[in-house]
Amino acid sequence: MSDITIYHNPRCSSSRNTLGLIRNSGAEPVIVEYLKTPLTAAELQALLQRMGSHVRDILREKESVYQELDLGNAKWSDADLLGFVEQHPILMNRPIVATPKGVRLCRPCEQVLEILPQAQQGPFTKENGEVVQP
């Protein structure tokens, strides 16, 4: 079992690039496609605690459901927002990666390098052609 977990959306280039960087370190992570297997509010809260973040830090404000539910409104408590993310997992920004060294929202994808247990095995070329040097 891997000690690295990525909460992944395969349709997202940032998520795919982050997964590539993890694999470029020689690791094969546990991949949780959170749109198919949504996290519970309790699981989200545990991730946020490990990140040292608040639920608003991981909300995707560009999603239409964010606007429809008026989630920018200060009236919503953290518990309310966690419930909305549980019901509408598309609201969760991605990818989030958990390793023994910490948990990060990996936007940009290079953020994952700070928490990987092993160094990159060589240069990695992102989908846009940019090269990430070890």
mmCIF file of C-alpha atoms in Angstrom:
data_model
loop_
_atom_site.group_PDB
_atom_site.id
_atom_site.type_symbol
_atom_site.label_atom_id
_atom_site.label_comp_id
_atom_site.label_asym_id
_atom_site.label_seq_id
_atom_site.Cartn_x
_atom_site.Cartn_y
_atom_site.Cartn_z
ATOM 1 C CA MET A 1 0.000 0.000 0.000
ATOM 2 C CA SER A 2 1.323 3.428 -0.928
ATOM 3 C CA ASP A 3 1.856 6.113 1.683
ATOM 4 C CA ILE A 4 0.878 8.760 -0.881
ATOM 5 C CA THR A 5 -2.718 9.553 -1.789
ATOM 6 C CA ILE A 6 -3.835 11.910 -4.530
ATOM 7 C CA TYR A 7 -7.403 13.196 -4.665
ATOM 8 C CA HIS A 8 -7.512 13.312 -8.420
ATOM 9 C CA ASN A 9 -9.637 14.497 -11.308
ATOM 10 C CA PRO A 10 -8.264 12.924 -14.516
ATOM 11 C CA ARG A 11 -9.894 15.695 -16.589
ATOM 12 C CA CYS A 12 -7.736 18.346 -14.863
ATOM 13 C CA SER A 13 -4.273 19.061 -16.292
ATOM 14 C CA SER A 14 -2.964 20.254 -12.898
ATOM 15 C CA SER A 15 -4.082 16.968 -11.397
ATOM 16 C CA ARG A 16 -2.536 14.919 -14.226
ATOM 17 C CA ASN A 17 0.756 16.839 -13.958
ATOM 18 C CA THR A 18 0.825 16.342 -10.181
ATOM 19 C CA LEU A 19 0.252 12.615 -10.642
ATOM 20 C CA GLY A 20 3.115 12.607 -13.157
ATOM 21 C CA LEU A 21 5.453 14.304 -10.677
ATOM 22 C CA ILE A 22 4.555 11.757 -7.998
ATOM 23 C CA ARG A 23 5.292 8.910 -10.396
ATOM 24 C CA ASN A 24 8.506 10.645 -11.485
ATOM 25 C CA SER A 25 9.709 10.269 -7.901
ATOM 26 C CA GLY A 26 9.336 6.501 -8.213
ATOM 27 C CA ALA A 27 6.132 6.290 -6.174
ATOM 28 C CA GLU A 28 2.781 4.897 -7.225
ATOM 29 C CA PRO A 29 0.109 6.686 -5.195
ATOM 30 C CA VAL A 30 -3.313 5.627 -4.121
ATOM 31 C CA ILE A 31 -5.551 7.476 -6.584
ATOM 32 C CA VAL A 32 -8.928 8.629 -5.312
ATOM 33 C CA GLU A 33 -11.097 9.944 -8.108
ATOM 34 C CA TYR A 34 -13.120 12.087 -5.761
ATOM 35 C CA LEU A 35 -15.844 12.810 -8.339
ATOM 36 C CA LYS A 36 -16.586 9.064 -8.465
ATOM 37 C CA THR A 37 -15.886 8.450 -4.774
ATOM 38 C CA PRO A 38 -16.749 11.680 -2.946
ATOM 39 C CA LEU A 39 -15.173 12.396 0.404
ATOM 40 C CA THR A 40 -17.420 12.685 3.417
ATOM 41 C CA ALA A 41 -17.540 15.917 5.362
ATOM 42 C CA ALA A 42 -15.527 14.202 8.118
ATOM 43 C CA GLU A 43 -12.843 13.050 5.638
ATOM 44 C CA LEU A 44 -12.643 16.557 4.180
ATOM 45 C CA GLN A 45 -12.340 18.059 7.647
ATOM 46 C CA ALA A 46 -9.514 15.646 8.521
ATOM 47 C CA LEU A 47 -7.634 16.600 5.328
ATOM 48 C CA LEU A 48 -8.117 20.290 6.040
ATOM 49 C CA GLN A 49 -6.803 19.860 9.585
ATOM 50 C CA ARG A 50 -3.690 18.110 8.263
ATOM 51 C CA MET A 51 -3.266 20.945 5.728
ATOM 52 C CA GLY A 52 -3.769 23.626 8.347
ATOM 53 C CA SER A 53 -6.433 25.115 6.064
ATOM 54 C CA HIS A 54 -10.071 26.097 6.082
ATOM 55 C CA VAL A 55 -12.770 24.798 3.779
ATOM 56 C CA ARG A 56 -12.912 28.076 1.845
ATOM 57 C CA ASP A 57 -9.252 27.482 0.892
ATOM 58 C CA ILE A 58 -10.227 24.487 -1.252
ATOM 59 C CA LEU A 59 -13.446 25.755 -2.842
ATOM 60 C CA ARG A 60 -13.551 26.120 -6.619
ATOM 61 C CA GLU A 61 -15.196 29.509 -6.999
ATOM 62 C CA LYS A 62 -15.397 29.164 -10.806
ATOM 63 C CA GLU A 63 -17.853 26.262 -10.632
ATOM 64 C CA SER A 64 -21.431 27.170 -11.526
ATOM 65 C CA VAL A 65 -22.754 25.386 -8.434
ATOM 66 C CA TYR A 66 -20.636 27.736 -6.301
ATOM 67 C CA GLN A 67 -22.518 30.683 -7.785
ATOM 68 C CA GLU A 68 -25.898 28.939 -7.709
ATOM 69 C CA LEU A 69 -25.558 28.160 -3.994
ATOM 70 C CA ASP A 70 -24.144 31.627 -3.218
ATOM 71 C CA LEU A 71 -21.199 30.025 -1.422
ATOM 72 C CA GLY A 72 -19.272 33.293 -1.352
ATOM 73 C CA ASN A 73 -21.827 34.513 1.182
ATOM 74 C CA ALA A 74 -20.372 34.768 4.705
ATOM 75 C CA LYS A 75 -23.593 33.295 6.135
ATOM 76 C CA TRP A 76 -22.339 29.747 5.439
ATOM 77 C CA SER A 77 -20.517 28.046 8.307
ATOM 78 C CA ASP A 78 -17.599 25.692 7.737
ATOM 79 C CA ALA A 79 -19.928 22.785 8.500
ATOM 80 C CA ASP A 80 -22.380 24.049 5.868
ATOM 81 C CA LEU A 81 -19.606 24.388 3.303
ATOM 82 C CA LEU A 82 -18.242 20.918 4.064
ATOM 83 C CA GLY A 83 -21.743 19.564 3.499
ATOM 84 C CA PHE A 84 -21.969 21.326 0.143
ATOM 85 C CA VAL A 85 -18.618 19.872 -0.952
ATOM 86 C CA GLU A 86 -19.777 16.433 0.173
ATOM 87 C CA GLN A 87 -22.937 16.827 -1.935
ATOM 88 C CA HIS A 88 -21.168 18.492 -4.884
ATOM 89 C CA PRO A 89 -17.583 17.159 -4.991
ATOM 90 C CA ILE A 90 -16.829 19.295 -8.068
ATOM 91 C CA LEU A 91 -16.557 22.175 -5.576
ATOM 92 C CA MET A 92 -13.300 20.749 -4.204
ATOM 93 C CA ASN A 93 -10.202 22.243 -5.727
ATOM 94 C CA ARG A 94 -7.681 19.693 -6.916
ATOM 95 C CA PRO A 95 -5.458 17.919 -6.666
ATOM 96 C CA ILE A 96 -4.926 17.424 -2.967
ATOM 97 C CA VAL A 97 -2.022 15.137 -2.106
ATOM 98 C CA ALA A 98 -1.398 13.488 1.253
ATOM 99 C CA THR A 99 2.015 12.035 2.157
ATOM 100 C CA PRO A 100 3.799 11.318 5.446
ATOM 101 C CA LYS A 101 5.432 14.752 5.033
ATOM 102 C CA GLY A 102 2.137 16.660 4.822
ATOM 103 C CA VAL A 103 -0.981 17.452 2.837
ATOM 104 C CA ARG A 104 -1.145 20.119 0.136
ATOM 105 C CA LEU A 105 -3.447 21.524 -2.470
ATOM 106 C CA CYS A 106 -1.025 21.153 -5.373
ATOM 107 C CA ARG A 107 -1.787 24.217 -7.469
ATOM 108 C CA PRO A 108 0.591 24.713 -9.132
ATOM 109 C CA CYS A 109 1.574 21.072 -9.466
ATOM 110 C CA GLU A 110 5.131 21.786 -8.266
ATOM 111 C CA GLN A 111 3.717 22.194 -4.736
ATOM 112 C CA VAL A 112 3.782 18.397 -4.491
ATOM 113 C CA LEU A 113 7.597 18.414 -4.551
ATOM 114 C CA GLU A 114 7.643 19.861 -1.014
ATOM 115 C CA ILE A 115 5.886 16.822 0.456
ATOM 116 C CA LEU A 116 7.164 13.890 -1.604
ATOM 117 C CA PRO A 117 9.224 11.412 0.421
ATOM 118 C CA GLN A 118 11.603 10.824 -2.511
ATOM 119 C CA ALA A 119 13.258 13.238 -4.942
ATOM 120 C CA GLN A 120 12.471 13.353 -8.630
ATOM 121 C CA GLN A 121 14.299 10.734 -10.680
ATOM 122 C CA GLY A 122 14.945 13.179 -13.507
ATOM 123 C CA PRO A 123 13.347 16.089 -15.364
ATOM 124 C CA PHE A 124 9.575 15.987 -15.805
ATOM 125 C CA THR A 125 7.799 17.591 -18.747
ATOM 126 C CA LYS A 126 4.382 19.012 -17.965
ATOM 127 C CA GLU A 127 1.556 18.798 -20.489
ATOM 128 C CA ASN A 128 2.197 22.394 -21.583
ATOM 129 C CA GLY A 129 5.809 21.522 -22.427
ATOM 130 C CA GLU A 130 7.368 23.207 -19.384
ATOM 131 C CA VAL A 131 10.170 21.141 -17.877
ATOM 132 C CA VAL A 132 10.407 20.708 -14.104
ATOM 133 C CA GLN A 133 14.018 20.039 -13.102
ATOM 134 C CA PRO A 134 14.801 17.818 -10.120
#
